[in-house]
Structures are given as C-alpha cells and as structure tokens.
Short mmCIF file of C-alpha atoms and ligand atoms in Angstrom, two decimals:
data_model
loop_
_atom_site.label_atom_id
_atom_site.label_comp_id
_atom_site.label_asym_id
_atom_site.label_seq_id
_atom_site.Cartn_x
_atom_site.Cartn_y
_atom_site.Cartn_z
CA MET A 20 111.95 159.65 -33.11
CA SER A 21 114.49 158.22 -35.54
CA ALA A 22 117.53 160.24 -36.64
CA SER A 23 115.99 161.04 -40.05
CA GLU A 24 112.67 162.19 -38.48
CA ARG A 25 114.33 164.66 -36.08
CA PRO A 26 114.09 168.31 -37.19
CA VAL A 27 117.38 169.10 -35.41
CA PRO A 28 120.20 166.52 -35.73
CA LEU A 29 121.07 164.89 -32.40
CA ILE A 30 124.78 164.39 -31.67
CA TYR A 31 125.88 162.03 -28.93
CA VAL A 32 128.89 163.33 -26.98
CA LEU A 33 130.22 160.37 -25.02
CA ASN A 34 132.89 160.42 -22.34
CA GLY A 35 134.66 157.43 -20.85
CA PRO A 36 136.14 156.53 -17.49
CA ASN A 37 137.57 159.10 -15.08
CA LEU A 38 136.43 162.04 -17.17
CA ASN A 39 133.90 162.77 -14.42
CA LEU A 40 136.97 163.93 -12.44
CA LEU A 41 138.03 166.58 -14.97
CA GLY A 42 139.25 169.71 -13.26
CA LYS A 43 140.65 167.69 -10.34
CA ARG A 44 142.35 164.88 -12.25
CA GLU A 45 145.93 165.66 -13.39
CA PRO A 46 144.91 169.20 -14.41
CA GLU A 47 148.36 169.86 -15.89
CA ILE A 48 147.45 167.22 -18.50
CA TYR A 49 143.67 167.48 -18.75
CA GLY A 50 143.03 171.11 -17.81
CA TYR A 51 141.02 172.87 -15.13
CA GLN A 52 137.60 172.80 -16.74
CA THR A 53 135.14 170.35 -15.23
CA LEU A 54 133.05 168.04 -17.39
CA ALA A 55 130.02 170.18 -16.47
CA ASP A 56 131.87 173.26 -17.79
CA ILE A 57 132.63 171.40 -21.02
CA GLU A 58 129.03 170.20 -21.33
CA ALA A 59 127.74 173.77 -20.93
CA SER A 60 130.07 175.08 -23.64
CA CYS A 61 129.08 172.18 -25.92
CA VAL A 62 125.37 172.93 -25.45
CA ALA A 63 125.98 176.57 -26.38
CA ARG A 64 128.10 175.70 -29.44
CA ALA A 65 125.65 173.04 -30.60
CA GLY A 66 122.81 175.58 -30.41
CA ASN A 67 124.79 177.98 -32.62
CA LEU A 68 125.45 175.18 -35.11
CA GLY A 69 121.83 174.02 -35.27
CA LEU A 70 122.56 170.76 -33.47
CA GLU A 71 121.22 169.14 -30.32
CA ILE A 72 123.47 167.12 -28.07
CA ALA A 73 123.05 164.16 -25.76
CA PHE A 74 126.03 164.45 -23.40
CA HIS A 75 126.97 161.41 -21.29
CA GLN A 76 129.83 160.09 -19.17
CA SER A 77 130.32 156.58 -17.87
CA ASN A 78 133.07 154.72 -16.09
CA HIS A 79 131.71 151.43 -17.47
CA GLU A 80 132.53 149.88 -20.83
CA GLY A 81 129.15 148.16 -21.26
CA ALA A 82 127.28 151.36 -20.45
CA LEU A 83 129.22 153.12 -23.22
CA VAL A 84 128.35 150.27 -25.61
CA ASP A 85 124.67 150.70 -24.65
CA LEU A 86 124.87 154.44 -25.34
CA ILE A 87 126.46 153.84 -28.75
CA GLN A 88 123.71 151.33 -29.56
CA GLY A 89 121.18 153.96 -28.46
CA ALA A 90 122.74 156.43 -30.90
CA ARG A 91 121.82 153.99 -33.70
CA GLU A 92 118.15 154.82 -32.97
CA ASP A 93 118.15 158.61 -32.96
CA GLY A 94 121.71 159.92 -33.37
CA ALA A 95 123.05 161.73 -36.43
CA GLY A 96 126.66 161.59 -35.21
CA ILE A 97 128.88 160.52 -32.32
CA ILE A 98 131.71 162.45 -30.69
CA ILE A 99 133.52 160.17 -28.28
CA ASN A 100 136.36 160.57 -25.81
CA PRO A 101 136.67 156.91 -24.82
CA ALA A 102 139.45 157.78 -22.30
CA ALA A 103 141.37 154.65 -21.25
CA TYR A 104 139.02 152.39 -23.24
CA THR A 105 140.54 153.94 -26.37
CA HIS A 106 143.54 151.72 -25.83
CA THR A 107 141.78 148.53 -24.74
CA SER A 108 138.21 148.18 -25.97
CA VAL A 109 137.29 146.00 -28.92
CA ALA A 110 133.69 146.13 -27.59
CA ILE A 111 133.52 149.91 -28.06
CA LEU A 112 135.14 149.59 -31.50
CA ASP A 113 132.60 146.95 -32.53
CA ALA A 114 129.69 149.06 -31.29
CA LEU A 115 130.98 152.10 -33.20
CA LEU A 116 131.36 150.01 -36.36
CA THR A 117 127.58 149.45 -36.30
CA PHE A 118 126.92 153.21 -36.45
CA SER A 119 126.45 154.63 -39.94
CA GLY A 120 126.88 158.38 -39.27
CA PRO A 121 130.07 160.39 -38.70
CA ILE A 122 132.17 159.54 -35.64
CA ILE A 123 134.78 161.85 -34.16
CA GLU A 124 137.30 160.44 -31.69
CA LEU A 125 138.47 163.08 -29.26
CA HIS A 126 141.21 163.35 -26.64
CA LEU A 127 142.04 166.32 -24.46
CA SER A 128 145.74 165.44 -24.36
CA ASN A 129 148.03 164.69 -27.27
CA VAL A 130 148.10 160.93 -26.77
CA HIS A 131 151.06 160.63 -29.18
CA ARG A 132 153.32 162.68 -26.91
CA ARG A 133 152.64 160.47 -23.91
CA GLU A 134 153.29 156.85 -22.89
CA ALA A 135 153.65 154.50 -25.87
CA PHE A 136 150.50 152.53 -24.92
CA ARG A 137 148.40 155.66 -25.48
CA GLY A 138 149.61 155.85 -29.08
CA HIS A 139 147.38 152.95 -30.12
CA SER A 140 143.64 153.44 -30.45
CA TYR A 141 141.16 150.66 -31.20
CA VAL A 142 138.52 153.31 -31.75
CA SER A 143 140.32 155.10 -34.60
CA LYS A 144 139.40 152.23 -36.94
CA ALA A 145 135.77 153.39 -36.69
CA ALA A 146 136.42 157.15 -36.58
CA THR A 147 135.73 159.57 -39.40
CA GLY A 148 138.33 161.86 -37.82
CA VAL A 149 140.41 162.26 -34.68
CA ILE A 150 141.12 165.42 -32.65
CA CYS A 151 143.65 165.36 -29.83
CA GLY A 152 145.92 167.62 -27.82
CA LEU A 153 143.81 170.78 -27.85
CA GLY A 154 142.24 170.42 -24.43
CA ALA A 155 138.60 171.34 -23.90
CA GLN A 156 138.64 173.34 -27.13
CA GLY A 157 138.73 169.96 -28.89
CA TYR A 158 135.08 169.40 -27.91
CA LEU A 159 134.03 172.61 -29.67
CA LEU A 160 136.19 171.84 -32.71
CA SER A 161 134.60 168.39 -32.84
CA LEU A 162 131.15 169.95 -32.91
CA ASP A 163 132.23 172.31 -35.71
CA ALA A 164 133.59 169.35 -37.67
CA MET A 165 130.45 167.33 -36.97
CA ALA A 166 128.22 170.12 -38.30
CA ALA A 167 130.32 170.24 -41.48
CA GLN A 168 130.12 166.47 -41.89
CA ILE A 169 126.35 166.45 -41.46
CA ASN A 170 125.79 169.41 -43.79
CA ALA A 171 128.02 167.78 -46.42
CA ALA A 172 125.95 164.59 -46.23
CA ALA A 173 122.57 166.43 -46.42
C1 DQA B 211 142.30 160.80 -22.81
C2 DQA B 211 143.63 160.12 -23.08
C3 DQA B 211 143.62 158.69 -22.58
O1 DQA B 211 144.88 158.08 -22.83
C4 DQA B 211 143.35 158.66 -21.09
O2 DQA B 211 143.26 157.31 -20.64
C5 DQA B 211 142.18 159.44 -20.68
C6 DQA B 211 141.87 160.70 -21.36
C7 DQA B 211 142.33 162.31 -23.16
O3 DQA B 211 141.26 162.90 -23.25
O4 DQA B 211 143.41 162.88 -23.32
O5 DQA B 211 141.50 159.11 -19.72
O6 DQA B 211 141.31 160.19 -23.63
#
C-alpha cells in the first residue's frame, strides 16, 4: 500500500551502527535503555499519536539506504539516528534527499558538546529538523514533532 493509501501514516524509525548495543554501550553517554526499550516506548507513543512505526536498526550503510528507499514506497515520514554514518555518509544523505516527506535527524547525545568530528552531519542537509542531546526522550519528541509535521501537511 502506498503512503497516501494507508489509513494510518507509517513512520520509519531508523537506527544506525552500534545502536543495537544501547544499554551496554557507553551508558554514561547513551543511557541505560536498550533499543528494545526505546522501540516499545515508540510503539506506545505512536499509537497515541495515530501513527504506525516501522522500527529498524542496521550496522550496514547499504542496508540503511535500502530501508530509506523502502520508505519512498509506503512511508509518510522518517526519523533517523544514523549514528556514526551521520558524520561520513553521502550515500545516506543522497537516499534521504529522494524522500519527499518530513525527515527528523535524531541523536541521543549532544553531538556538539563532543569531539569536533561529531559536529558535522551530512544528514542534516536533508533533515526537516534535528533533535539531539535529550537521550531516549528524543525518540518520543521526534514522534511528537513528526505528528505535527504530518498534520500540518494534511
Ligand atoms: C549518536 C552520535 C554519533 O556521533 C555516534 O557515532 C553514535 C550515536 C547519538 O545518538 O548520540 O553512534 O548518533
């Protein structure tokens, strides 16, 4: 079913490399919630907002490109934490530039308070908005913002 045919808008929530280790990976930076915890809270929030979500994580750049291309078929919006690919991936930027709906770039940590290389994002060029530094709450805020974007466009 295409995005416009879907009764409930489908939002892709995409997560890049090493985010499968959330909870164990540098928890002082990324928090103690696992990605499964975050997915469960996103499913609940999306339900309250009248959205459906397709939640994915991959450690592979091409797999993320494939998911973004998939969102062109049936997705109303994309929320993406590209993780390290934020700072390196023209391929993910180019894929996002082909998507016509709202795109929210998301980071758990405040990338601007960290190493200088994290201050540059290729992805921001395609993003409608960027949320960073608010930990797992950023996922829920992104969904709130996505609902507002979609309602404003309707
Ligand atoms: C991150 C920040 C990136 O710099 C880092 O490579 C990540 C996670 C974040 O959510 O804070 O893996 O995107």
